[in-house]
Coordinates of C-alpha atoms in Angstrom, one line a residue:
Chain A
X1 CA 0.0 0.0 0.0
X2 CA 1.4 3.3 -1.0
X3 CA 1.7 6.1 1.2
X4 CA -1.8 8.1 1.7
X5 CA -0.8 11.9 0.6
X6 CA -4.8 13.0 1.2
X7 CA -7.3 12.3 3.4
X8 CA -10.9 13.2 4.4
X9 CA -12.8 10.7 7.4
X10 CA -16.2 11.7 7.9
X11 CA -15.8 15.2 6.0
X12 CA -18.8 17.0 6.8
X13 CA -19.9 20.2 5.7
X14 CA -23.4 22.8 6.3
X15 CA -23.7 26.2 5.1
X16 CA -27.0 26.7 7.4
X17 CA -28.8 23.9 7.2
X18 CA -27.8 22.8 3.9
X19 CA -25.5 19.6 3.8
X20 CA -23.4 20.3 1.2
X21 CA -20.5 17.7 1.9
X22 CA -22.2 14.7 4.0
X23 CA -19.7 11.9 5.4
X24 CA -16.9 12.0 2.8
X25 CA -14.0 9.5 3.3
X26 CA -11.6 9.3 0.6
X27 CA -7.8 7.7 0.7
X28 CA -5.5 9.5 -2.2
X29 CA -2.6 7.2 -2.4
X30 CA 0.9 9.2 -3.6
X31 CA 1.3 9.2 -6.9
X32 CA -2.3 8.8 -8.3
X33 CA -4.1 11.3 -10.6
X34 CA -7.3 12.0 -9.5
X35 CA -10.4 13.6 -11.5
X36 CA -12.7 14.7 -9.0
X37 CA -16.3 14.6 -10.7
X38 CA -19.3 16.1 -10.0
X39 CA -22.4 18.0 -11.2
X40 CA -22.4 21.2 -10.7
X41 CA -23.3 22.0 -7.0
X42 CA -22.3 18.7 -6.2
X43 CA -19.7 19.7 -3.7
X44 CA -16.4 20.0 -5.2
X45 CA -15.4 23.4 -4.7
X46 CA -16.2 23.2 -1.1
X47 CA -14.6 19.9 0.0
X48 CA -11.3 21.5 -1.9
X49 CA -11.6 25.0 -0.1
X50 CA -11.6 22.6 3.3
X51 CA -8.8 20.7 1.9
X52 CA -6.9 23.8 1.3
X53 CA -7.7 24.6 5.1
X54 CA -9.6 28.0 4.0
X55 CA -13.1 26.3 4.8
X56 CA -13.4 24.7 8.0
X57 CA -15.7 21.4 8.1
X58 CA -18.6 21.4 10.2
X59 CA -17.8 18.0 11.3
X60 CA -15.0 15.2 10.2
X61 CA -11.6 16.2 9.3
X62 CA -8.8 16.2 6.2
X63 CA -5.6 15.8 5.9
X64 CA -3.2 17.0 3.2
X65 CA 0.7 15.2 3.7
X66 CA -0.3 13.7 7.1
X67 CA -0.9 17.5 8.2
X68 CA -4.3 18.2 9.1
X69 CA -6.1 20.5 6.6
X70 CA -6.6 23.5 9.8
X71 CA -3.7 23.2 10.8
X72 CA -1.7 23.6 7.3
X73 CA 1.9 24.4 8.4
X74 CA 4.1 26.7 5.9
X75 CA 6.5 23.7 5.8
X76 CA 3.5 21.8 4.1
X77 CA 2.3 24.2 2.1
X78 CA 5.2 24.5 0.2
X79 CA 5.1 21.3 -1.0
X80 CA 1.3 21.7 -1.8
X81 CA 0.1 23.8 -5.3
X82 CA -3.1 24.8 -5.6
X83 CA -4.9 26.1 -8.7
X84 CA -8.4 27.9 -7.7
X85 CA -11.2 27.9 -9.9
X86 CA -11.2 31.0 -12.3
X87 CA -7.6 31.5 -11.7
X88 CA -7.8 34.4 -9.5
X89 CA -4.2 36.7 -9.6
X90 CA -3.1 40.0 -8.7
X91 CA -4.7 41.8 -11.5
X92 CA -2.5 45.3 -11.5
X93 CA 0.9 42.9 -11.0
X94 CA 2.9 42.1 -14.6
X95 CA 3.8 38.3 -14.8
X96 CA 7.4 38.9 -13.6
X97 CA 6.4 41.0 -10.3
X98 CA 3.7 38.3 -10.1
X99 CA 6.8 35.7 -10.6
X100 CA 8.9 37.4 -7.6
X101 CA 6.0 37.1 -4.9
X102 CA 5.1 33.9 -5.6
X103 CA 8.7 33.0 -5.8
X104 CA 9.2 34.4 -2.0
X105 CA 6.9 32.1 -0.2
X106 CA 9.4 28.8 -1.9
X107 CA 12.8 30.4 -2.0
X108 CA 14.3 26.9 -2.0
X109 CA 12.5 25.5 -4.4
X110 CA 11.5 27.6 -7.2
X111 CA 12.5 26.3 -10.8
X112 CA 12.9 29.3 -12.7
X113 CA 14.0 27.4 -16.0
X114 CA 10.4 25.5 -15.9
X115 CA 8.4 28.7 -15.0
X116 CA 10.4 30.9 -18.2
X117 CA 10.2 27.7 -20.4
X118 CA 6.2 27.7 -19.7
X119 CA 6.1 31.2 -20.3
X120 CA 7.6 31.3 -23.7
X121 CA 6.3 28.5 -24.8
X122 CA 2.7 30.1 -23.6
X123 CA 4.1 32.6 -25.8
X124 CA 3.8 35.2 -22.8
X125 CA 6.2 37.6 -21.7
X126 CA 7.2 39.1 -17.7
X127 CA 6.2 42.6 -18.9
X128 CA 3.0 41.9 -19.4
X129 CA -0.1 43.0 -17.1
X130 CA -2.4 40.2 -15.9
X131 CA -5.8 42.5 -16.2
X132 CA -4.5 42.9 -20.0
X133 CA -4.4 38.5 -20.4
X134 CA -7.3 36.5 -21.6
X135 CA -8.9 34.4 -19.6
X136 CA -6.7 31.6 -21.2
X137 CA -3.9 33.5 -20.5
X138 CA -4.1 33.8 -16.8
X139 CA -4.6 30.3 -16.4
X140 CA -1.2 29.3 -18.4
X141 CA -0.2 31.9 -15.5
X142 CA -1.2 30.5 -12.7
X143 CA 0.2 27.0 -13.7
X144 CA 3.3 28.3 -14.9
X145 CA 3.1 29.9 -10.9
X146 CA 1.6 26.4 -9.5
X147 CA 3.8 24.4 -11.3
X148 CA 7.4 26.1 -10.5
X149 CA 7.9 25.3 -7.2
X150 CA 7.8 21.4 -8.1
X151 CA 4.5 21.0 -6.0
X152 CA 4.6 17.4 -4.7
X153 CA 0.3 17.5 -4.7
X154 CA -1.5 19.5 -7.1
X155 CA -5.0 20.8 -5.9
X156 CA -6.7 22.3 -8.6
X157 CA -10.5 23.7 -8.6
X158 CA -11.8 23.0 -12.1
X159 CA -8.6 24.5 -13.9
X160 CA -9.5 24.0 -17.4
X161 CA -13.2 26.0 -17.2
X162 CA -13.8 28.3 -19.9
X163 CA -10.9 27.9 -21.8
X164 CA -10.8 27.1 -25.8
X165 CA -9.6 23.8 -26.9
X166 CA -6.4 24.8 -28.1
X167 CA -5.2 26.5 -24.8
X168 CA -6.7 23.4 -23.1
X169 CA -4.9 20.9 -24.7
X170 CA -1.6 23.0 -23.6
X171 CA -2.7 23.3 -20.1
X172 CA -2.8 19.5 -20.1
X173 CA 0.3 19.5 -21.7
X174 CA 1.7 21.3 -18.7
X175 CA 0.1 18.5 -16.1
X176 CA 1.6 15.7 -18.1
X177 CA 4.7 17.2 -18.2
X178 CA 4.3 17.3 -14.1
X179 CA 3.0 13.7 -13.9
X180 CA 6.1 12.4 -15.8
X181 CA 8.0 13.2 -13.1
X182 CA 8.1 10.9 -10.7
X183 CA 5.9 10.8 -7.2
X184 CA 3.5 13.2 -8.3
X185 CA -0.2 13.1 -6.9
X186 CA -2.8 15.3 -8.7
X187 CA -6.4 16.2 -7.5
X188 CA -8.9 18.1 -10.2
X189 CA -11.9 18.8 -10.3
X190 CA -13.4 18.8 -14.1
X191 CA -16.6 18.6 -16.4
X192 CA -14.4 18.0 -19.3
X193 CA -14.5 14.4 -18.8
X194 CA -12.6 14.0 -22.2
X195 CA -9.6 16.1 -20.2
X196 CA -9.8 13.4 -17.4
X197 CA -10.0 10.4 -19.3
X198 CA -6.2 11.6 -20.9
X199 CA -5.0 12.4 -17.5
X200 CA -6.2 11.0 -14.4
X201 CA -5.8 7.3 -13.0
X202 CA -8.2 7.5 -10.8
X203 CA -11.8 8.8 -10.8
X204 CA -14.1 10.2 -7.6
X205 CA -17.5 11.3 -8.4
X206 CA -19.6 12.9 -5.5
X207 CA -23.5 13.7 -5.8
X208 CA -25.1 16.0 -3.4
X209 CA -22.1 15.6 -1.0
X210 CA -22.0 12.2 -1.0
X211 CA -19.5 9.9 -2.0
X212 CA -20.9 8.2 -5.5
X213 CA -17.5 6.3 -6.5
X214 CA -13.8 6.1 -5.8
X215 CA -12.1 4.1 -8.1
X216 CA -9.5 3.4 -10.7
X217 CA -11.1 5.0 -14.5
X218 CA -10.8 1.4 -15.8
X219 CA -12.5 0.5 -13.7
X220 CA -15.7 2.9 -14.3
X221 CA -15.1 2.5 -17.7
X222 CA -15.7 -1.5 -17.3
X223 CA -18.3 -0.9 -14.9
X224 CA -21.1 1.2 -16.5
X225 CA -22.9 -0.8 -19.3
X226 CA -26.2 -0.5 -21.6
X227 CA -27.4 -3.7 -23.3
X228 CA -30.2 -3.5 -25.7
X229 CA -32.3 -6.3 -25.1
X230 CA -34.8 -7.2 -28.3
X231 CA -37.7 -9.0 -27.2
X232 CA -40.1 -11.1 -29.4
X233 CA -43.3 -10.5 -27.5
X234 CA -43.5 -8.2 -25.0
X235 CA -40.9 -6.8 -22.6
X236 CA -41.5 -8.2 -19.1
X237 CA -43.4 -5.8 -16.7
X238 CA -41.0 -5.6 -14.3
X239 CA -37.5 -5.3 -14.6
X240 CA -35.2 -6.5 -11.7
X241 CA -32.2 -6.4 -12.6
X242 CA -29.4 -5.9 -10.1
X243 CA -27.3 -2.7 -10.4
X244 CA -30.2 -1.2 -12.5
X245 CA -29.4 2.9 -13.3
X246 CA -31.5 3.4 -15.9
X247 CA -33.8 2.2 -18.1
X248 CA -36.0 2.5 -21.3
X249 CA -37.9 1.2 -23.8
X250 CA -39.1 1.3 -27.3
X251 CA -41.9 -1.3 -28.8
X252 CA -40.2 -4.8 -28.3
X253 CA -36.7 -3.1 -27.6
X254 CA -35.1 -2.4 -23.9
X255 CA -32.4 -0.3 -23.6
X256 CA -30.9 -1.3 -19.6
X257 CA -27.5 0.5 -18.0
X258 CA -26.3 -0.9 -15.1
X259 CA -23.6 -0.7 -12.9
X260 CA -21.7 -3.2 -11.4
X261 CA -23.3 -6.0 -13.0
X262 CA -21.6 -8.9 -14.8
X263 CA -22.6 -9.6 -18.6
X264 CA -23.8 -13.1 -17.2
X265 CA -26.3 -11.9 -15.0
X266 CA -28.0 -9.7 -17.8
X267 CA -28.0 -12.3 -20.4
X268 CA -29.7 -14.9 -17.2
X269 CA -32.5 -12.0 -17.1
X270 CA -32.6 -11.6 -20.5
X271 CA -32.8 -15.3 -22.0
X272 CA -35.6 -16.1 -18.7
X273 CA -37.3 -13.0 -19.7
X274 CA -37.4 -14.7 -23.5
X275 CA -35.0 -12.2 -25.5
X276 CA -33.6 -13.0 -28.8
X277 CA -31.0 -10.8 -28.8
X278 CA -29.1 -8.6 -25.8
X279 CA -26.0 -6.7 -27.4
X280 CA -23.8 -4.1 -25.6
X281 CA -24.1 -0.5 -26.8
X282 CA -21.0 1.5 -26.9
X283 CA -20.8 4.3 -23.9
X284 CA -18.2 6.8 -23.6
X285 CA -16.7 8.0 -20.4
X286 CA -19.0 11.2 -20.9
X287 CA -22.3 9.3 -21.3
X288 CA -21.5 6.6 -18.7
X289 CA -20.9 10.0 -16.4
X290 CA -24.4 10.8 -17.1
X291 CA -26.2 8.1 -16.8
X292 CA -24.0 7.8 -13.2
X293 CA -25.0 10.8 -12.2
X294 CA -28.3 12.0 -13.7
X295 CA -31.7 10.8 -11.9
X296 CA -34.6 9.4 -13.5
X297 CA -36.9 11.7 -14.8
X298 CA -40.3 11.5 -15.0
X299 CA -41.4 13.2 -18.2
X300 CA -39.3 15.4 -20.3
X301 CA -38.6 18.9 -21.1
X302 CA -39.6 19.0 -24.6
X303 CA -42.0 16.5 -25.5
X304 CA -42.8 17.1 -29.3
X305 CA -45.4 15.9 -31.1
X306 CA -44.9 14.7 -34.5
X307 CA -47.0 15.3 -37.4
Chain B
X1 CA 8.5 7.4 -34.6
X2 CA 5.2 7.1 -32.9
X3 CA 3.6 10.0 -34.8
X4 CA 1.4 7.3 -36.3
X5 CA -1.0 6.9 -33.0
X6 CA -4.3 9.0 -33.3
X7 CA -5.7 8.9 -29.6
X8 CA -9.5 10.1 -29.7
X9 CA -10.5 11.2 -26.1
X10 CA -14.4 10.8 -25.6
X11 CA -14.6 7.6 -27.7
X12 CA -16.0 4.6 -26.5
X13 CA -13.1 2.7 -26.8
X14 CA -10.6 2.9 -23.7
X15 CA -7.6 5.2 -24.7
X16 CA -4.9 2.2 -23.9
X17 CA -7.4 -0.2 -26.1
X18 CA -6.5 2.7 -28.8
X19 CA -3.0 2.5 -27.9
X20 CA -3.0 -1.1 -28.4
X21 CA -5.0 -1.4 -31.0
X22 CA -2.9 1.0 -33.5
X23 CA 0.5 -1.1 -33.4
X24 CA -0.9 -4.0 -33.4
X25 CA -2.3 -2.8 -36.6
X26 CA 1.2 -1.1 -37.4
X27 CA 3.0 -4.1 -37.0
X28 CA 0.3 -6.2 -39.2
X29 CA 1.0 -3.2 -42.0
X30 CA 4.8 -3.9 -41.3
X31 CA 5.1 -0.4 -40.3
X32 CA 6.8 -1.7 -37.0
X33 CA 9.1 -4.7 -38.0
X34 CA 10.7 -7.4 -36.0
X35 CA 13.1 -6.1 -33.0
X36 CA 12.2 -2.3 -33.2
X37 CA 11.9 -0.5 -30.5
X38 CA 8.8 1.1 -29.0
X39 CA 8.9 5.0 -27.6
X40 CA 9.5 5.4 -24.1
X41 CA 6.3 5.5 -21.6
X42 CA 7.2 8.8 -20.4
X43 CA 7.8 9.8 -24.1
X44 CA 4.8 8.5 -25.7
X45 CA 2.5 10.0 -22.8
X46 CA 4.0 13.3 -23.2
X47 CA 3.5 13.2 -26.6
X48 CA 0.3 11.6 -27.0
X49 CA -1.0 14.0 -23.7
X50 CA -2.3 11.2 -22.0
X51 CA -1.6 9.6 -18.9
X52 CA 1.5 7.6 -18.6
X53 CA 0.2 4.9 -16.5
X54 CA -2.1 4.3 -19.3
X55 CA 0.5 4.1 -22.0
X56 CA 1.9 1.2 -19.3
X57 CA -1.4 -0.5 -19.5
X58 CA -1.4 -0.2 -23.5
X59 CA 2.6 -2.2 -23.3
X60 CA 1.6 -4.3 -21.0
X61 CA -1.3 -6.1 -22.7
X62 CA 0.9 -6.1 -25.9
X63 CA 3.4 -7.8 -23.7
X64 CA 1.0 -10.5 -22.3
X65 CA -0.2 -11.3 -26.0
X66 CA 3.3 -11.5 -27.0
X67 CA 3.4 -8.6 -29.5
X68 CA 6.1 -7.2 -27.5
X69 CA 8.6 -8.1 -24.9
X70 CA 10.3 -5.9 -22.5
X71 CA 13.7 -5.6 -21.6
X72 CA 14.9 -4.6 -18.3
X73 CA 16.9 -1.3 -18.5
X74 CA 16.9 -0.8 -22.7
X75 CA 13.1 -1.0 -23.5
X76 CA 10.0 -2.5 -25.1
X77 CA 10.4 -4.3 -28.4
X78 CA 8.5 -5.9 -31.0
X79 CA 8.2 -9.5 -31.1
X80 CA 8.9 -12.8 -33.8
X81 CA 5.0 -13.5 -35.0
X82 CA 5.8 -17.1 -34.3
X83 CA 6.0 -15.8 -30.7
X84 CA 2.2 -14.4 -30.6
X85 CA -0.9 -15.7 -29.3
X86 CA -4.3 -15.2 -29.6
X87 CA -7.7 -16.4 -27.5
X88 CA -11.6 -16.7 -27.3
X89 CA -11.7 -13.5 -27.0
X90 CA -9.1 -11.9 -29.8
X91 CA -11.3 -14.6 -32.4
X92 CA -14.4 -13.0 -31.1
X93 CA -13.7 -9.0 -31.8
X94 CA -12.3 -10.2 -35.1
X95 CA -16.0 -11.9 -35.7
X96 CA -17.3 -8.8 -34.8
X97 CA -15.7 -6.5 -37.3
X98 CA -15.9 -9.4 -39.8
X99 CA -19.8 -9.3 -39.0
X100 CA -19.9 -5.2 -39.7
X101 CA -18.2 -5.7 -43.0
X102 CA -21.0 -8.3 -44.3
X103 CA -23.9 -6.1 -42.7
X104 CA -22.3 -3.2 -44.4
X105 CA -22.4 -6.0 -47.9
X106 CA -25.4 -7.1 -47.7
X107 CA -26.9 -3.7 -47.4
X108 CA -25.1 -2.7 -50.3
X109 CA -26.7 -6.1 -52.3
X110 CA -23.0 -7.1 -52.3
X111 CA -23.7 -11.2 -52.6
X112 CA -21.9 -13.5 -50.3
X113 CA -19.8 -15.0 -53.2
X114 CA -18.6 -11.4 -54.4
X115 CA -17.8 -10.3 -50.3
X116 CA -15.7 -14.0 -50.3
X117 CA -13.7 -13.1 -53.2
X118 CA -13.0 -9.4 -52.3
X119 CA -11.8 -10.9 -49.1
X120 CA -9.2 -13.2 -50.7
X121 CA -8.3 -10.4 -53.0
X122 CA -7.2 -8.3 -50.4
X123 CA -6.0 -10.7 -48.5
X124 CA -3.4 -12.2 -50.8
X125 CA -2.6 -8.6 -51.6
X126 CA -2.0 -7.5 -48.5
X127 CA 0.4 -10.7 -47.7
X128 CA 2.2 -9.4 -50.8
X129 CA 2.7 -6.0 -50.1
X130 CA 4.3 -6.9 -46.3
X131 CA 6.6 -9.5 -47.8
X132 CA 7.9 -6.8 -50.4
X133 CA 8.4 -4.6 -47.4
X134 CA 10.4 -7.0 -45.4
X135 CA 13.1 -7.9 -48.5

């Protein structure tokens, strides 16, 4: 078992009387790259502002290097980055003034060949003002920032949101750089599930709070399934199958996803239920998110009518 | 060298299925020959923008099925055919894509007899071109 670099146990918090994070236990083993999924409202934000220790939990705790997350020493913050959503910086400071104060709180550690490399190769220069840089721009910023001081864990709040493909793409670029270094441990939050399924290991999806899954991407991908089951009569009333997330139907067709249950068990329910065909539909890590996370629905927002 | 993988995120297919996929289909082109050497992990992940761990994945599965065979401290290599394996399951993708190609036939009004002899057309042609590359 390798070493745990981040911890929650029983991470709790209320804003009132609103549970927003309810019982959240999660083990992030060194080394792993974690996409921390969610729908919006979901959570995120607020279990990483009570990681960073700027949120304090209502009940539970977190841990970030063994340290705990209120008690965040500047010994372990140093070897912590952290990337807050929208990308907030100094707006009146130029990149290189921006550069020096960031620089001062990790004298020891500050890779200046890596932040200049990023910054000419983000086409950027230290003259320039941040309230003059796109939106794009100040995030190739603050990585450039995050990234310099060789960050054993990376914290970062949805880093990639509202930026164009292109500059994207980059700011990946600039993770995967840091991941090919050895010993690295990366937790990020993202609805770009494309983004996550090139970089992260590891997937943890939360729901109102609540801990959905925590596991390795394989093994979501493997896990979340629809089968189309044709029937030759009429599809059985009631469908009991174990693991059920959703399901639909059309005429003599079923469409079933499931979770967590083996291709045996659905082709046993669909052979007693007198199928004639059960065939796997393909499901990309964006739809099998979906159909994770979305409830049933009764009814639906636009319901045509065809003439 | 490994400019020739094309990894589509969002797809339904597992990026190191991708992975494994394209040079298995670069060494059936001869594009990879016997005893070359695969990129790096590090290398190909940086390139490719994806996680290394998943390139890994992607040489270890070729590994298992013999397609390539690592060597402590100087790399990942291609394999002698002879030395390859397949299974149940290998037999059973290929069925599938064979079964796409007659559905794609038939729908056409291509007739079983014109699909077999396209097959063995391209087949022998394909055997040809590969030799030519290896002399």
């Amino acid at each position: 078992m390798s070493e745990i670099v981040l911890e929650t146990s029983g991470l709790t918090k209320y804003f009132k009387d609103k549970c927003v994070v309810d019982h959240l236990d999660l083990k992030i083993p060194k080394g792993c790259v974690c996409g921390f999924l969610g729908r919006n409202g979901a959570g995120k934000t607020t279990t990483i502002r009570m990681l960073m220790g700027l949120l304090k939990p209502t009940t539970g705790n977190c841990s970030l290097l063994g340290c705990d997350c209120q008690d965040l020493t500047p010994a372990i913050r140093q070897r912590v980055g952290y990337v807050t959503e929208g990308h907030r910086l100094y707006k009146w400071m130029k990149i290189g003034e921006l550069e020096k104060f960031q620089r001062a709180f990790f004298p020891n550690q500050w890779d200046e060949k890596l932040f200049n490399d990023m910054i000419e190769y983000f086409e950027l220069s230290k003259t320039q003002k941040i309230k003059h840089l796109s939106n794009g721009q100040r995030a190739q910023v603050s990585l450039a920032l995050t990234l310099a001081p060789n960050p054993e864990l990376l914290i970062m709040d949805d880093p990639t949101l509202g930026l164009d493909v292109a500059i994207r793409r980059e700011f990946l670029e600039g993770v995967i750089h840091l991941i090919t270094r050895q010993g690295r441990t990366i937790l990020f939050s993202s609805h770009i599930l494309a983004d996550v399924e090139r970089v992260a290991d590891r997937i943890v999806v939360i729901g109102k709070g609540i801990l959905k899954a925590d596991c390795t991407l394989e093994k979501f991908r493997s896990t979340i399934r629809k089968y189309i089951i044709t029937f030759d009569t009429n599809i059985p009333t009631e469908i009991n199958i174990e693991g059920l997330l959703h399901c639909r139907s059309d005429g003599n067709l079923l469409e079933v996803t499931v979770v967590n249950t083996s291709e045996n068990a659905i082709q046993d329910w669909a052979n007693a239920g007198g199928a004639k065909d059960c065939k796997k539909a393909a499901l990309n890590l964006e739809d099998q998110f979906i159909e994770f996370t979305s409830p049933v629905k009764k009814g639906k927002l636009f319901d045509w009518e065809y003439k | 060298m490994a400019l020739w993988i094309q990894i589509s995120s969002g797809s339904p297919e597992p990026i190191y299925s991708q992975i494994v996929e394209q040079i298995r289909q670069a060494i059936a082109k001869g594009e990879l020959g016997i005893g070359e050497k695969l990129p790096a992990v590090r290398k190909l992940a940086s390139e490719l923008i994806i996680n290394p761990n998943t390139v890994a994945k992607a040489y270890t599965i070729l590994e298992q099925t013999g397609f390539v065979i690592t060597k402590t401290g100087s790399g990942t290599f291609i394999t002698d055919p002879k030395l390859r394996h397949h299974d149940a399951i290998d037999m059973n993708a290929l069925a599938e894509r064979i079964d796409s190609v007659i559905a794609r036939g038939l729908s056409l009004g291509i007739s079983g007899e014109e699909m077999i002899s396209l097959f063995n057309n391209r087949l022998n042609a394909f055997v040809k071109n590969n030799d030519g590359d290896k002399k």
